[in-house]
CSV table of C-alpha atoms in Angstrom, one decimal:
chain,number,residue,atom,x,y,z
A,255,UNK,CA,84.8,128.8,101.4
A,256,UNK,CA,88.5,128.7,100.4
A,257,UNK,CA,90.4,126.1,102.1
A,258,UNK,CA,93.2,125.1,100.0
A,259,UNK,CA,96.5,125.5,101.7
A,260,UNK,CA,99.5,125.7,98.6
A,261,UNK,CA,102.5,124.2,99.3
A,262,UNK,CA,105.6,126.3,98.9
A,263,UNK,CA,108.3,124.6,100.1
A,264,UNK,CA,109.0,120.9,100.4
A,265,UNK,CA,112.1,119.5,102.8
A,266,UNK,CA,112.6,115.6,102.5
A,267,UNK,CA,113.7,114.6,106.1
A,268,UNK,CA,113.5,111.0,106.1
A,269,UNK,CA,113.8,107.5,104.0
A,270,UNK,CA,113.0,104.8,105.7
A,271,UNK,CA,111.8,100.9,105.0
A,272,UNK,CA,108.1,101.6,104.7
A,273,UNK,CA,107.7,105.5,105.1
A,274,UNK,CA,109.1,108.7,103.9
A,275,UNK,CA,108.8,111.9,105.9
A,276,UNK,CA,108.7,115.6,104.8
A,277,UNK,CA,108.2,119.1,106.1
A,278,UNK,CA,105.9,121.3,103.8
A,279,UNK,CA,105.9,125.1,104.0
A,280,UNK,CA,102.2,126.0,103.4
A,281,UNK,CA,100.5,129.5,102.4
A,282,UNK,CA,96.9,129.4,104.0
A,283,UNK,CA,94.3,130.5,102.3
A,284,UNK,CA,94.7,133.8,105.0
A,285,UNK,CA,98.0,134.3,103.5
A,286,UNK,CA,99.9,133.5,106.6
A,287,UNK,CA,102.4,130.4,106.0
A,288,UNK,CA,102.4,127.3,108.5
A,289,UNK,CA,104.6,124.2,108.3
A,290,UNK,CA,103.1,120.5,107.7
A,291,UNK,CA,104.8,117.3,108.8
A,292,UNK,CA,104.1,114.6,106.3
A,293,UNK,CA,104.8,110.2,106.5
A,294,UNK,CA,104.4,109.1,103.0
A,295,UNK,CA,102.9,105.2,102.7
A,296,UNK,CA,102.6,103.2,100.0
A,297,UNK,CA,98.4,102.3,99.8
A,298,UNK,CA,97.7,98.9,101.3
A,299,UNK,CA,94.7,96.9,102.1
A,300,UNK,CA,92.8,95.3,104.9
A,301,UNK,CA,90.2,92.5,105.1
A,302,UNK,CA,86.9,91.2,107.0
A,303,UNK,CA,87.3,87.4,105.9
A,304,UNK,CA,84.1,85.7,107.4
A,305,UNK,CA,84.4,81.9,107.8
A,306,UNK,CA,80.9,79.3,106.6
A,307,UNK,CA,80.4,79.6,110.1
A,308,UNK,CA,79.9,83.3,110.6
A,309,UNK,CA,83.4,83.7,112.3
A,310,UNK,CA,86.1,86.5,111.7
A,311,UNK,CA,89.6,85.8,111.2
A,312,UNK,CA,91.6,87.9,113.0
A,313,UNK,CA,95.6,88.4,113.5
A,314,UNK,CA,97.6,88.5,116.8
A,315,UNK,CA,100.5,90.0,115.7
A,316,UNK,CA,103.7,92.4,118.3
A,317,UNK,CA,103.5,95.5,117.1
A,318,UNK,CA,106.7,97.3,118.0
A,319,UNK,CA,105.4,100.7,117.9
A,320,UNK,CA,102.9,99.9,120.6
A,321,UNK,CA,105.2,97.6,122.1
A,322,UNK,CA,102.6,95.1,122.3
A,323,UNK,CA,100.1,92.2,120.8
A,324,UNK,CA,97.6,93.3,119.0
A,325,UNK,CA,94.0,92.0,117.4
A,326,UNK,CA,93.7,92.9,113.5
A,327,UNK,CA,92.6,91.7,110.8
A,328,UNK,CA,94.4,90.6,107.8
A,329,UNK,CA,96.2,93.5,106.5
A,330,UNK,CA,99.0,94.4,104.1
A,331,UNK,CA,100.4,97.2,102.3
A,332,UNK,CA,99.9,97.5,98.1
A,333,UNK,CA,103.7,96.2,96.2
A,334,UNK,CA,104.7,96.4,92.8
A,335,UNK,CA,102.7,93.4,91.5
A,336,UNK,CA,99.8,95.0,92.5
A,337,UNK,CA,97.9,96.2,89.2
A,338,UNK,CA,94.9,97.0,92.0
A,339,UNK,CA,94.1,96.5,95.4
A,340,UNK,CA,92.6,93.3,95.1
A,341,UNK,CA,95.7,91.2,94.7
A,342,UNK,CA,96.8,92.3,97.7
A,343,UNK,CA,93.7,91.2,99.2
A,344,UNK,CA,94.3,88.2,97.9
A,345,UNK,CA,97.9,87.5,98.5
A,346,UNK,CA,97.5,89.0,102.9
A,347,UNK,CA,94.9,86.1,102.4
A,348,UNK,CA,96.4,83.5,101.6
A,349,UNK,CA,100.0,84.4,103.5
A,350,UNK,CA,98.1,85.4,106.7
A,351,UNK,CA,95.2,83.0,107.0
A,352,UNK,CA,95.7,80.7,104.4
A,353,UNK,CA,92.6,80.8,102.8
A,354,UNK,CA,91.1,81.7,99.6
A,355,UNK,CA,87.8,83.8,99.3
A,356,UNK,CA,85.0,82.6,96.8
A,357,UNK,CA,83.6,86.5,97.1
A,358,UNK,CA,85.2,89.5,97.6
A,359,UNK,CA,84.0,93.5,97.8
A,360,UNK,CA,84.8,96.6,99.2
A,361,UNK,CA,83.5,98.0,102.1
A,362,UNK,CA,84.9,101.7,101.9
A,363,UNK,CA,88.2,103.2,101.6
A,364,UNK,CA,89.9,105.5,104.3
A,365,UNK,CA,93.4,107.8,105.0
A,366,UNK,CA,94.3,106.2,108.5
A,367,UNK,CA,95.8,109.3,109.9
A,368,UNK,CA,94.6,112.2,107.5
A,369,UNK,CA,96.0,115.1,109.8
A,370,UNK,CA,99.9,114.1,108.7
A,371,UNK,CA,100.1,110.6,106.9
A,372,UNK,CA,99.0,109.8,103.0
A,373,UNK,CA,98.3,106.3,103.7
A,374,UNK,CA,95.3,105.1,102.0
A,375,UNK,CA,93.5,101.8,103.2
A,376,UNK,CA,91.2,99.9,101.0
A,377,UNK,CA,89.4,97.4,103.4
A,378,UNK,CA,87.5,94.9,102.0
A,379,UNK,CA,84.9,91.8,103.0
A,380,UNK,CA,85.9,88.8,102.0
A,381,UNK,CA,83.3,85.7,102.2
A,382,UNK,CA,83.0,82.1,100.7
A,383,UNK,CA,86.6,80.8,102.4
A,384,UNK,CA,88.5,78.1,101.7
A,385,UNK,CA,91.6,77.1,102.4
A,386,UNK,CA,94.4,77.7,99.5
A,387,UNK,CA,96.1,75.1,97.5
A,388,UNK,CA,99.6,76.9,96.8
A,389,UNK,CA,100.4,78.1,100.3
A,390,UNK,CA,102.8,81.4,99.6
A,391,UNK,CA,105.6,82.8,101.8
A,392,UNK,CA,105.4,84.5,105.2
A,393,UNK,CA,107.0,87.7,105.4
A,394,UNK,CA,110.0,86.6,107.4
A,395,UNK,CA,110.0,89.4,110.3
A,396,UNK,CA,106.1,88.7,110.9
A,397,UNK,CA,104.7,86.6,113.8
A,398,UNK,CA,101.5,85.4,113.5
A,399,UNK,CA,98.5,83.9,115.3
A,400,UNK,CA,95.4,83.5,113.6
A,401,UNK,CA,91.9,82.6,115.2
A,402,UNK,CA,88.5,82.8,114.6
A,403,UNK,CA,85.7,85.3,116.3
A,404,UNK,CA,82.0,84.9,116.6
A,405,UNK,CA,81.0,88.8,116.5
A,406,UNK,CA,79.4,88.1,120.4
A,407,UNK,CA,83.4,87.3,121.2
A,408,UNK,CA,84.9,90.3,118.8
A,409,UNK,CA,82.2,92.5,120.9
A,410,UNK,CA,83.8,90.9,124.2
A,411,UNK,CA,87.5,91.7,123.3
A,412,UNK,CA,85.9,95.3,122.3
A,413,UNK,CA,84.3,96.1,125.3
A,414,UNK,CA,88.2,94.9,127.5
A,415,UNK,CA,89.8,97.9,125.0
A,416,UNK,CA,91.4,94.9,123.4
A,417,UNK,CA,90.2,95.7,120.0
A,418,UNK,CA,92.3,98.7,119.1
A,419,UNK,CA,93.5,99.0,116.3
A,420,UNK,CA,91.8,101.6,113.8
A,421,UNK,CA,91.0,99.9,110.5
A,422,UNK,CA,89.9,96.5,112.8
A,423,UNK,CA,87.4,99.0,114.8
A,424,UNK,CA,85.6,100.1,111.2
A,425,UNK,CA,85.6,96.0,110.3
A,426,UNK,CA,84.2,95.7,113.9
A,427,UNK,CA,81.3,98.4,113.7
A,428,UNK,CA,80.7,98.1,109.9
A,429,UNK,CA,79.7,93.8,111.0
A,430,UNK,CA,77.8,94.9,113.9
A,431,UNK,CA,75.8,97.4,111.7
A,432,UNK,CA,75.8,94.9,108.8
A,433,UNK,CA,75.6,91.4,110.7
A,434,UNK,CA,72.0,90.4,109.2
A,435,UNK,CA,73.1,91.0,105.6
A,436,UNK,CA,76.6,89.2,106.0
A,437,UNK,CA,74.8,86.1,108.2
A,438,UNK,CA,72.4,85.8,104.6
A,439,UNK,CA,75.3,85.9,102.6
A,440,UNK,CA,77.3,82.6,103.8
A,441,UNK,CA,76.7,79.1,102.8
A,442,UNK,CA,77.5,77.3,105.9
B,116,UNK,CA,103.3,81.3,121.3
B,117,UNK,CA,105.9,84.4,121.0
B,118,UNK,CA,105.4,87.4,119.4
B,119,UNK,CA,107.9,89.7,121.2
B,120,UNK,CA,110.4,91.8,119.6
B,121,UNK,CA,113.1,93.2,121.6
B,122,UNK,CA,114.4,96.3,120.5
B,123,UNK,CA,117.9,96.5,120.0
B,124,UNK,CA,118.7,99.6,118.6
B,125,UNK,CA,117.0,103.0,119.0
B,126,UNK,CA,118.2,105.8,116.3
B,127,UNK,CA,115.9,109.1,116.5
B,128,UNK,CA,116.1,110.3,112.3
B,129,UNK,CA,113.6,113.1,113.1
B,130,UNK,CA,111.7,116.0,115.5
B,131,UNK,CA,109.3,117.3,113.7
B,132,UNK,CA,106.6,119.4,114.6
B,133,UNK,CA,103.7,117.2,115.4
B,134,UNK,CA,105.8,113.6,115.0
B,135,UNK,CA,109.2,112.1,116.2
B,136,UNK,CA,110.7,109.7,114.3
B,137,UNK,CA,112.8,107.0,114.5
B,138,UNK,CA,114.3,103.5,113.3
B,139,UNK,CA,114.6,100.3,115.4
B,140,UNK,CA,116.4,97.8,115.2
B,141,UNK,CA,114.5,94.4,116.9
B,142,UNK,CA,115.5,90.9,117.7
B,143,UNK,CA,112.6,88.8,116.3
B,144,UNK,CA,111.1,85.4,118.4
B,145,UNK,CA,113.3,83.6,116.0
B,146,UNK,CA,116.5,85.6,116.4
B,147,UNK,CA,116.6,87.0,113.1
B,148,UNK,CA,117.1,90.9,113.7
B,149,UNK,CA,114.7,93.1,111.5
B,150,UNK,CA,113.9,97.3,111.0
B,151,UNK,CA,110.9,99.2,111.7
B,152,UNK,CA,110.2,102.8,111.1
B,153,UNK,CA,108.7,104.2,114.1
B,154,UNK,CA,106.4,107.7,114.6
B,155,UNK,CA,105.8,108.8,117.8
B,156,UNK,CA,102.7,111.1,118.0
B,157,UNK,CA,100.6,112.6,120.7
B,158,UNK,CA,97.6,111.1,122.0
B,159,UNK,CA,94.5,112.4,120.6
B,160,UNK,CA,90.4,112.9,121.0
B,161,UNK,CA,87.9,112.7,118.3
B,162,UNK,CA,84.0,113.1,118.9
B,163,UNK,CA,81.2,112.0,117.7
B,164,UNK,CA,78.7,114.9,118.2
B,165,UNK,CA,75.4,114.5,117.7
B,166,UNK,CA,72.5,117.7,117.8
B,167,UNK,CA,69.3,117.5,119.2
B,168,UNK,CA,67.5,116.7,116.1
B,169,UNK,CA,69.8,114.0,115.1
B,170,UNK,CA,72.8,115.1,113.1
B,171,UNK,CA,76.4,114.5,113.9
B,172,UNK,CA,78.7,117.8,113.2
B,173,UNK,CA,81.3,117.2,110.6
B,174,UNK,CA,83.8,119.4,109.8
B,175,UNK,CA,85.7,120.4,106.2
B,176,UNK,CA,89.1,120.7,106.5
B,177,UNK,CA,91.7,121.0,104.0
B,178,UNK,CA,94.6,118.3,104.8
B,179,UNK,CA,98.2,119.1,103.1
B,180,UNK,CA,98.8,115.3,103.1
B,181,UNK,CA,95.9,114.4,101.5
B,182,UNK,CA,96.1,118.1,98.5
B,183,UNK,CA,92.3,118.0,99.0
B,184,UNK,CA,89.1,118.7,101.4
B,185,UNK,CA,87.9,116.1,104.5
B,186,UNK,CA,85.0,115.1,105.9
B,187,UNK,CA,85.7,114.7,109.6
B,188,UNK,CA,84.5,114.4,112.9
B,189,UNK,CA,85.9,116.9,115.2
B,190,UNK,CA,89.2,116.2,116.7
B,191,UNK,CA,92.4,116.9,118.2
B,192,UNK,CA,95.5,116.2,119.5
B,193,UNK,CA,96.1,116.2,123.5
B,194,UNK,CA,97.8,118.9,124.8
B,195,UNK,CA,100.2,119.7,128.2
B,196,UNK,CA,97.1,121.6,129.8
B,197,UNK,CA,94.9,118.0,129.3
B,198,UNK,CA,94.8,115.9,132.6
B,199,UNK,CA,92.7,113.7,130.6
B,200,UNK,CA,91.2,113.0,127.4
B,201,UNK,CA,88.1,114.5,127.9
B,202,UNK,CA,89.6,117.8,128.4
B,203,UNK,CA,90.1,118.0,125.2
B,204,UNK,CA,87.4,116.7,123.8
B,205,UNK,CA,85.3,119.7,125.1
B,206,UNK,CA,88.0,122.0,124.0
B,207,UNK,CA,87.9,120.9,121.0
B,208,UNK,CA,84.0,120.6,120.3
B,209,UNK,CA,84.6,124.3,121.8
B,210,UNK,CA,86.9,125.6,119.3
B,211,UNK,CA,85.7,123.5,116.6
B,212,UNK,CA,82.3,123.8,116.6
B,213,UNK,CA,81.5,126.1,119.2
B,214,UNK,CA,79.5,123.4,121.0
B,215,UNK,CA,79.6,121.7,124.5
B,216,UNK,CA,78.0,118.4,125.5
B,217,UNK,CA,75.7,118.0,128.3
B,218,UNK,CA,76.8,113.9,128.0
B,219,UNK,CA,79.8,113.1,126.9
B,220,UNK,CA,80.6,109.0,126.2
B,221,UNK,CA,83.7,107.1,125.4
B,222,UNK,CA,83.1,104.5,122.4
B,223,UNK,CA,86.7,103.5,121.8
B,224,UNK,CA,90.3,104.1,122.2
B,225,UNK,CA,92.4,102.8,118.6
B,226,UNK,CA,95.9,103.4,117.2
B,227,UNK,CA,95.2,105.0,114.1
B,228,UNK,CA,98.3,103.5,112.1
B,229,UNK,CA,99.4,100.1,114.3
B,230,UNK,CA,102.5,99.0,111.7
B,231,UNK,CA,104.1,102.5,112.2
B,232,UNK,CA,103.0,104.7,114.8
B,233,UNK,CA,102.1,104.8,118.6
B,234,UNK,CA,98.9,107.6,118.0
B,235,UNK,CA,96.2,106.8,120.2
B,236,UNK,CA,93.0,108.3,120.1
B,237,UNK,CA,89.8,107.9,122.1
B,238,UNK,CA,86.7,108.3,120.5
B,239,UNK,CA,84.1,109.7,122.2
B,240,UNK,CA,80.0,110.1,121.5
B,241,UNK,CA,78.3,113.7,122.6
B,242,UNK,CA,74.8,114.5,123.0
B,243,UNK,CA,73.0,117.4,124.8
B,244,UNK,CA,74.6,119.8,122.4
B,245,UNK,CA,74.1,124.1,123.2
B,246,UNK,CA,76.3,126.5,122.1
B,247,UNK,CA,78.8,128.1,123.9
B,248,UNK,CA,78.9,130.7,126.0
B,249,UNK,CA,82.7,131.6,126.0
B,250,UNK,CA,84.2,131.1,122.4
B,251,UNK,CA,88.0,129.7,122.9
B,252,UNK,CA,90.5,131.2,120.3
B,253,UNK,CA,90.7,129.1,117.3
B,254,UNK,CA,94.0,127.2,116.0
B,255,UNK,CA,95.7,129.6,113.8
B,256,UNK,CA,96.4,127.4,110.9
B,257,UNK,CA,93.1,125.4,110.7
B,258,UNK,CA,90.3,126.7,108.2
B,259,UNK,CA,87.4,124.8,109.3
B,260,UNK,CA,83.8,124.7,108.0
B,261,UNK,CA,81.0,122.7,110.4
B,262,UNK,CA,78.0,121.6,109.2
B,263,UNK,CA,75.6,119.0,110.7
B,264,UNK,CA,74.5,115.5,108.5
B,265,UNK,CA,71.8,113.2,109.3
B,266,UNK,CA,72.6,109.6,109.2
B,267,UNK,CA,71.2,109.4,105.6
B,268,UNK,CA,72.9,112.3,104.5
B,269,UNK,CA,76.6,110.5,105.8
B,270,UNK,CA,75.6,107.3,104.1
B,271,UNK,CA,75.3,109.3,100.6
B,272,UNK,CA,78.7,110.8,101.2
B,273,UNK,CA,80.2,107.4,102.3
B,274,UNK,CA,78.5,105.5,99.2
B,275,UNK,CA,80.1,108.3,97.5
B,276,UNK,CA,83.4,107.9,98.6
B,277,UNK,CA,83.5,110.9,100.4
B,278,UNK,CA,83.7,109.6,104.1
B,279,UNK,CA,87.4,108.3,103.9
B,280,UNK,CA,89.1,109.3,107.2
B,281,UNK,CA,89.3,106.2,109.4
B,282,UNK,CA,88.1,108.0,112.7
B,283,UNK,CA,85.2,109.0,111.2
B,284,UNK,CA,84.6,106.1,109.2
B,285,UNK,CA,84.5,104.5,113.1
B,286,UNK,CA,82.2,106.7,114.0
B,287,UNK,CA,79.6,106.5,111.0
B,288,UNK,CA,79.7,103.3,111.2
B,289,UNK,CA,79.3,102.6,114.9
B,290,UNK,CA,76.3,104.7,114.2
B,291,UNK,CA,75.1,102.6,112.0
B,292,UNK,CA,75.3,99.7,114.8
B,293,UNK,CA,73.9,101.9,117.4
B,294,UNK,CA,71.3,104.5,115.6
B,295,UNK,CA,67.9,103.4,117.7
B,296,UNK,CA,70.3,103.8,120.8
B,297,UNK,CA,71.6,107.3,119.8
B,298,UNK,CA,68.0,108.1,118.7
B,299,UNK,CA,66.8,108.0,122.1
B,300,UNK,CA,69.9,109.7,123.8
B,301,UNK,CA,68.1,112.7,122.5
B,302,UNK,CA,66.4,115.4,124.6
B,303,UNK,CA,65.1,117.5,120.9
């Protein structure tokens, strides 16, 4: 089956801070044309950081495009001293939450709104925390409130429609399917 | 603690076809003033859809923004004649897979991209799956191709990579958490 749309025109509308937007002119594989909005996005990263004590860290943070607080977890987009997504990792640690993970890997990788947006999300699990020695700096225009959930209070806040942000609700249902295997892997 | 931002400044930069966008200016809890890029975006549906003998229907889809084939779970965006989400969720299992759902269950309501853009879509789980009997027109620019996967089969294409839009990385995932519960949904 031939899917592939080609793209014959591109018309940059938009530069912003942290997105760029286009309209693309497609042929489709029918040979009729159709026209794509895109959002461009630099990559970025998210993490499940679980504390000795089997305990998310999760962000309260206003988000102005919802126009309210919302529950996530630590998350930050890639920048130029990124060689690879795991320094990123690192530094939304440690200017987030503070802390420093003793084991790191990924859980899976995902476009967060594939029908118009190239924004790739490499979300991660993060164990083995401790808190950093060389705090860095907070991104000035962020607000911040971190706490700690037991997965019984992240399925709570779930269940009120409070958890609702996208990459948080894979964290949230990849714990609940994996909780045995990340309970064995903490040294409380 | 305050996290609010007051907006300021509202300047619309673009009306797309599927998006509006725009840049805010917002007075931060400290006073500083900051930017932020804004999409605005329909709300949309997404289903989890699962056959009688256990397999959820994904769909192959060629995304512009992405140059290459998805693996998704069906979805779409809300529309003027929906006086709710679920309206469209059986239009779209309709057009999409040519499917409707004797139960139909909400497992979660996200914004896809939280930093940027106000999308909200509701996640649903579908069971009691027969085929239509009238088929509804089909979107003129979407070349689809549906094909059911067992749980085992998703976690190969997951492990591989493959599984890497965030709504249906939510719903393998709360699969996962929730397969002996699914299991026995089933009338097969």
């Amino acid at each position: 089956m031939n899917f592939e749309e080609k793209v014959i025109k591109h018309e940059p509308k938009f530069n912003g801070h942290i997105i760029d937007v286009e309209v693309q002119t497609v042929e489709l594989p029918n040979g009729q044309t159709a026209v794509r909005d895109i959002v461009h996005h630099v990559p970025a990263v998210a993490v499940l950081a679980i504390t000795p004590d089997n305990k998310a860290l999760i962000m309260q943070q206003w988000r102005t495009a919802l126009q309210k607080v919302t529950y996530e977890v630590p998350a930050g987009k890639l920048d130029a001293r990124d060689t690879n997504p795991l320094h990123a990792v690192v530094r939304e640690l440690n200017e987030e939450t503070r802390m420093q993970a003793g084991h790191i890997e990924e859980i899976s990788s995902f476009y967060l709104a594939s029908g118009y947006s190239d924004e790739l999300m490499h979300l991660y699990l993060a164990t083995d925390l401790t808190p950093v020695a060389d705090e860095l700096p907070q991104d000035f225009d962020e607000t911040l409130n971190v706490q700690a959930y037991s997965l019984d209070e992240l399925a709570k806040l779930n269940e009120a429609g409070k958890l609702d942000d996208s990459k948080t609700q894979i964290a949230y249902w990849y714990w609940q399917a994996n909780a045995a295997r990340v309970k064995g892997m903490l040294h409380g």
